[in-house]
Amino acid sequence: MYESIVDNRFTIYRFLVQNSDRNINYVLSCNSTKECIVIDPLDKNGIEEIIKENSLRPKYIFNTHAHPDHIKYNDFFISKYECPLLAHIDCRELFEFEFENVFENDIVKVGNLNLKVLHTPGHCHEHVSLIFDRYFFCGDSIFNLGVGNVNFRGDVSMLFRTITHKIKNLPDQLLLLPGHDYLKNNITFLQSLYANSSEIGSELDVLLSNFKPSKLSPLFNIGFEKRNNPFLRIDEFTFLDCLERKDLFKNEKIEFRFKLLRQLRDEH
Ligand SMILES: [Fe+2]
């Protein structure tokens, strides 16, 4: 079962993959041409249902990065629909099959829609995201109230730069469409950081009590992340002062605090 975000010009289809990692698969289509782009295909049947029910024509498969849960059905869709795969050039060492390179600021055309490529390394070096209209297909670079891990070919310094100097500067209105729905675990992590768990605030408290494992979380924008995502708040003393282990975060270097927070999240 998928959700549709419908605009005059385009439709974004999204659904939660029924796995423990709570992957989210996306298809974006142009309403007038029915061309579409399939992003990080993991659930073959779910994506096929969207394509068939809406009479879509895949123009591209797009990989935000080359981790196995984001590329699983690349070859199925490429051969069935005879459409090219788009991925960052650094995937050439990782893929045995052919693909077209995308770079920072490239424009991907799908029907009448123009999607802009953003290089967002750190979770892994080949990570790219897409910006389209008010939407940000951000893969595993940033999640609602969290950021990607760096355990599989990742680089935490690079992730720090991507989050702090790139993603944090994006417009507040941009809505995140992440590769996983980790909202619940990220709220409980945030709760565990505070000296007093009520610091989490009523907005996040309501989200936590409304959480249903089988449902996708609502959409949140960059402004919400700036207000609530701990990885975007490590330069705020009002935030750091509320933490139970605030002494750990005394180091003046923001990059140090970011790495420490990433480590604490891994241990959570
Ligand atoms: Fe990943």
Coordinates of C-alpha atoms and ligand atoms in Angstrom, one line a residue:
M1 CA 0.0 0.0 0.0
Y2 CA 1.5 3.3 -1.0
E3 CA 0.8 7.0 -0.4
S4 CA 0.6 9.6 -3.1
I5 CA 1.6 13.3 -2.8
V6 CA -0.3 14.9 -5.7
D7 CA 0.5 18.2 -7.3
N8 CA -0.8 19.7 -10.6
R9 CA 2.5 18.8 -12.3
F10 CA 3.8 15.8 -10.5
T11 CA 3.0 12.9 -8.1
I12 CA 5.3 11.4 -5.5
Y13 CA 4.5 7.9 -4.5
R14 CA 6.1 6.5 -1.3
F15 CA 5.8 3.4 0.8
L16 CA 7.4 1.8 3.8
V17 CA 9.2 -1.5 2.9
Q18 CA 8.2 -4.2 5.3
N19 CA 11.7 -4.8 6.8
S20 CA 13.4 -4.2 10.1
D21 CA 15.4 -1.3 8.6
R22 CA 12.2 0.6 7.6
N23 CA 13.4 1.5 4.2
I24 CA 11.2 3.9 2.2
N25 CA 10.9 3.5 -1.6
Y26 CA 9.9 6.4 -3.9
V27 CA 8.7 7.0 -7.4
L28 CA 8.3 10.5 -8.8
S29 CA 6.3 11.0 -11.9
C30 CA 5.4 13.8 -14.4
N31 CA 1.6 14.0 -14.6
S32 CA 1.5 15.1 -18.2
T33 CA 4.0 12.6 -19.7
K34 CA 3.7 9.8 -17.2
E35 CA 7.4 9.4 -17.2
C36 CA 8.8 8.6 -13.8
I37 CA 12.1 8.1 -11.9
V38 CA 12.4 5.1 -9.4
I39 CA 14.6 5.9 -6.4
D40 CA 16.6 3.2 -4.6
P41 CA 14.5 0.1 -5.6
L42 CA 14.3 -2.4 -2.8
D43 CA 10.7 -3.6 -2.9
K44 CA 10.2 -4.8 -6.5
N45 CA 6.5 -5.7 -6.1
G46 CA 5.6 -2.4 -4.4
I47 CA 7.3 -0.4 -7.1
E48 CA 5.7 -2.5 -9.9
E49 CA 2.3 -1.9 -8.3
I50 CA 2.8 1.9 -8.5
I51 CA 4.0 1.7 -12.1
K52 CA 1.2 -0.5 -13.3
E53 CA -1.7 1.1 -11.4
N54 CA -0.7 4.6 -12.6
S55 CA 0.4 3.6 -16.1
L56 CA 3.9 5.1 -15.6
R57 CA 6.9 4.8 -17.8
P58 CA 10.2 4.6 -15.9
K59 CA 12.8 6.9 -17.6
Y60 CA 15.5 6.4 -15.0
I61 CA 16.5 4.4 -12.0
F62 CA 18.3 6.5 -9.5
N63 CA 20.6 5.4 -6.7
T64 CA 21.3 7.8 -3.8
H65 CA 24.2 5.4 -2.9
A66 CA 25.4 1.9 -3.4
H67 CA 24.5 0.1 -0.2
P68 CA 22.7 -3.2 -0.8
D69 CA 19.3 -2.1 0.5
H70 CA 19.3 0.8 -2.1
I71 CA 20.3 -1.0 -5.2
K72 CA 18.7 -4.5 -4.9
Y73 CA 16.4 -4.4 -7.9
N74 CA 18.4 -2.1 -10.2
D75 CA 19.0 -4.8 -12.8
F76 CA 15.4 -5.9 -12.8
F77 CA 14.0 -2.5 -13.5
I78 CA 16.8 -1.5 -15.9
S79 CA 16.3 -4.6 -18.1
K80 CA 12.5 -4.6 -17.9
Y81 CA 11.9 -1.0 -18.7
E82 CA 15.2 -0.5 -20.7
C83 CA 16.0 2.7 -18.8
P84 CA 19.4 3.9 -17.6
L85 CA 20.7 3.9 -14.1
L86 CA 21.9 7.2 -12.6
A87 CA 24.4 7.2 -9.8
H88 CA 27.5 9.1 -8.6
I89 CA 30.7 8.5 -10.5
D90 CA 32.3 7.0 -7.4
C91 CA 30.0 4.0 -8.0
R92 CA 32.2 2.9 -10.8
E93 CA 34.4 1.0 -8.3
L94 CA 31.3 -0.6 -6.8
F95 CA 29.0 -1.6 -9.8
E96 CA 29.7 -4.2 -12.3
F97 CA 26.9 -3.0 -14.6
E98 CA 26.7 0.2 -16.6
F99 CA 25.3 3.5 -15.4
E100 CA 25.3 7.2 -16.2
N101 CA 27.3 9.5 -13.9
V102 CA 25.6 12.3 -12.1
F103 CA 27.5 15.2 -10.5
E104 CA 26.7 18.1 -8.2
N105 CA 24.3 20.6 -9.8
D106 CA 23.3 18.2 -12.7
I107 CA 19.7 18.5 -13.8
V108 CA 17.8 15.3 -14.3
K109 CA 14.9 15.7 -16.6
V110 CA 11.8 13.4 -16.1
G111 CA 9.0 14.4 -18.5
N112 CA 8.6 18.1 -17.8
L113 CA 10.2 18.0 -14.4
N114 CA 13.7 19.1 -13.5
L115 CA 15.5 17.5 -10.6
K116 CA 18.7 18.9 -9.2
V117 CA 21.5 16.7 -8.0
L118 CA 23.3 17.5 -4.7
H119 CA 26.5 15.6 -3.7
T120 CA 25.9 14.7 0.0
P121 CA 28.9 12.4 1.0
G122 CA 29.6 11.1 4.5
H123 CA 27.3 8.1 5.0
C124 CA 29.4 6.9 2.1
H125 CA 31.5 8.9 -0.4
E126 CA 29.2 8.3 -3.5
H127 CA 26.1 9.6 -1.8
V128 CA 23.9 12.0 -3.8
S129 CA 20.5 13.5 -3.1
L130 CA 17.9 15.1 -5.3
I131 CA 16.1 18.4 -4.9
F132 CA 12.8 18.8 -6.7
D133 CA 10.2 21.5 -6.1
R134 CA 9.7 21.6 -2.2
Y135 CA 11.1 18.1 -1.8
F136 CA 14.5 16.7 -0.8
F137 CA 15.1 13.1 -1.7
C138 CA 18.0 12.8 0.8
G139 CA 18.7 9.0 0.9
D140 CA 20.7 8.2 4.1
S141 CA 22.4 11.5 4.5
I142 CA 19.9 13.0 7.0
F143 CA 16.9 11.4 8.6
N144 CA 14.1 12.9 10.7
L145 CA 15.9 13.8 13.9
G146 CA 19.1 11.9 12.9
V147 CA 21.8 11.5 10.3
G148 CA 23.1 8.5 8.4
N149 CA 25.6 6.2 10.1
V150 CA 29.3 5.9 9.0
N151 CA 29.8 2.2 9.6
F152 CA 29.9 1.0 5.9
R153 CA 32.5 3.0 3.9
G154 CA 31.5 6.1 5.7
D155 CA 33.5 9.2 6.8
V156 CA 32.2 11.1 9.8
S157 CA 34.2 14.3 9.0
M158 CA 32.7 14.3 5.5
L159 CA 29.2 13.7 7.0
F160 CA 29.8 16.6 9.4
R161 CA 30.6 18.9 6.5
T162 CA 27.6 17.7 4.5
I163 CA 25.2 18.2 7.3
T164 CA 26.5 21.4 8.8
H165 CA 27.7 23.3 5.7
K166 CA 25.4 22.0 3.1
I167 CA 22.1 20.5 4.3
K168 CA 21.7 23.0 7.2
N169 CA 21.9 25.8 4.6
L170 CA 19.0 24.5 2.5
P171 CA 15.7 26.4 2.7
D172 CA 13.5 25.8 5.8
Q173 CA 10.5 24.9 3.7
L174 CA 12.2 22.0 1.9
L175 CA 10.5 18.7 2.9
L176 CA 12.7 15.7 3.7
L177 CA 12.1 12.4 1.9
P178 CA 14.6 10.1 3.6
G179 CA 15.7 6.6 2.7
H180 CA 14.5 5.1 6.1
D181 CA 11.8 6.0 8.6
Y182 CA 13.8 6.1 11.9
L183 CA 11.7 8.8 13.6
K184 CA 10.8 6.7 16.6
N185 CA 14.3 5.5 17.4
N186 CA 15.7 9.0 16.9
I187 CA 13.1 10.5 19.3
T188 CA 14.0 7.9 22.0
F189 CA 17.7 8.6 21.4
L190 CA 17.1 12.3 21.8
Q191 CA 15.0 11.6 25.0
S192 CA 18.0 9.6 26.4
L193 CA 20.3 12.5 25.9
Y194 CA 18.4 15.0 28.1
A195 CA 18.9 15.2 31.8
N196 CA 15.2 15.6 32.1
S197 CA 13.3 13.6 29.5
S198 CA 10.4 16.1 29.5
E199 CA 12.8 18.6 27.7
I200 CA 11.9 16.7 24.5
G201 CA 8.8 18.9 24.3
S202 CA 5.1 18.3 23.5
E203 CA 5.5 18.2 19.7
L204 CA 7.9 15.2 19.8
D205 CA 6.0 13.6 22.6
V206 CA 2.8 13.6 20.5
L207 CA 4.7 12.1 17.5
L208 CA 6.0 9.3 19.8
S209 CA 2.6 8.4 21.2
N210 CA 1.1 8.5 17.7
F211 CA 3.8 6.2 16.3
K212 CA 2.5 3.0 14.5
P213 CA 5.1 0.5 13.3
S214 CA 3.2 -0.2 10.1
K215 CA 2.7 3.5 9.1
L216 CA 5.0 6.0 7.5
S217 CA 5.8 9.0 9.6
P218 CA 4.5 12.4 8.4
L219 CA 6.8 14.7 6.4
F220 CA 9.0 17.3 8.1
N221 CA 10.9 20.2 6.7
I222 CA 14.4 21.5 7.1
G223 CA 13.1 24.1 9.6
F224 CA 11.7 21.3 11.8
E225 CA 15.1 19.6 11.7
K226 CA 16.9 22.8 12.6
R227 CA 14.7 23.1 15.6
N228 CA 14.8 19.5 16.7
N229 CA 17.5 17.4 15.1
P230 CA 20.4 17.1 17.7
F231 CA 23.0 16.9 14.9
L232 CA 21.9 20.3 13.7
R233 CA 21.9 21.8 17.2
I234 CA 25.3 21.0 18.5
D235 CA 26.3 24.7 18.2
E236 CA 23.4 25.8 20.5
F237 CA 24.3 26.2 24.2
T238 CA 20.6 26.3 25.2
F239 CA 20.5 22.7 23.8
L240 CA 23.8 21.5 25.1
D241 CA 23.0 22.8 28.6
C242 CA 20.0 20.4 28.8
L243 CA 22.0 17.3 28.2
E244 CA 22.7 14.8 30.9
R245 CA 26.3 14.4 29.8
K246 CA 26.8 18.0 28.9
D247 CA 30.4 17.9 30.2
L248 CA 31.3 15.6 27.3
F249 CA 30.2 18.3 24.8
K250 CA 32.4 21.1 26.3
N251 CA 34.9 20.8 23.5
E252 CA 34.7 24.0 21.4
K253 CA 35.0 22.3 18.1
I254 CA 31.6 21.6 16.6
E255 CA 33.1 18.8 14.5
F256 CA 34.2 17.0 17.8
R257 CA 30.7 17.3 19.2
F258 CA 29.2 16.0 16.0
K259 CA 31.4 12.9 16.1
L260 CA 30.7 12.3 19.7
L261 CA 26.9 12.5 19.1
R262 CA 27.2 10.1 16.2
Q263 CA 29.1 7.7 18.5
L264 CA 26.4 8.0 21.2
R265 CA 23.7 7.3 18.6
D266 CA 25.6 4.1 17.5
E267 CA 25.7 3.0 21.1
H268 CA 22.0 3.7 21.7
Ligands
FE1 FE 22.9 3.3 3.3

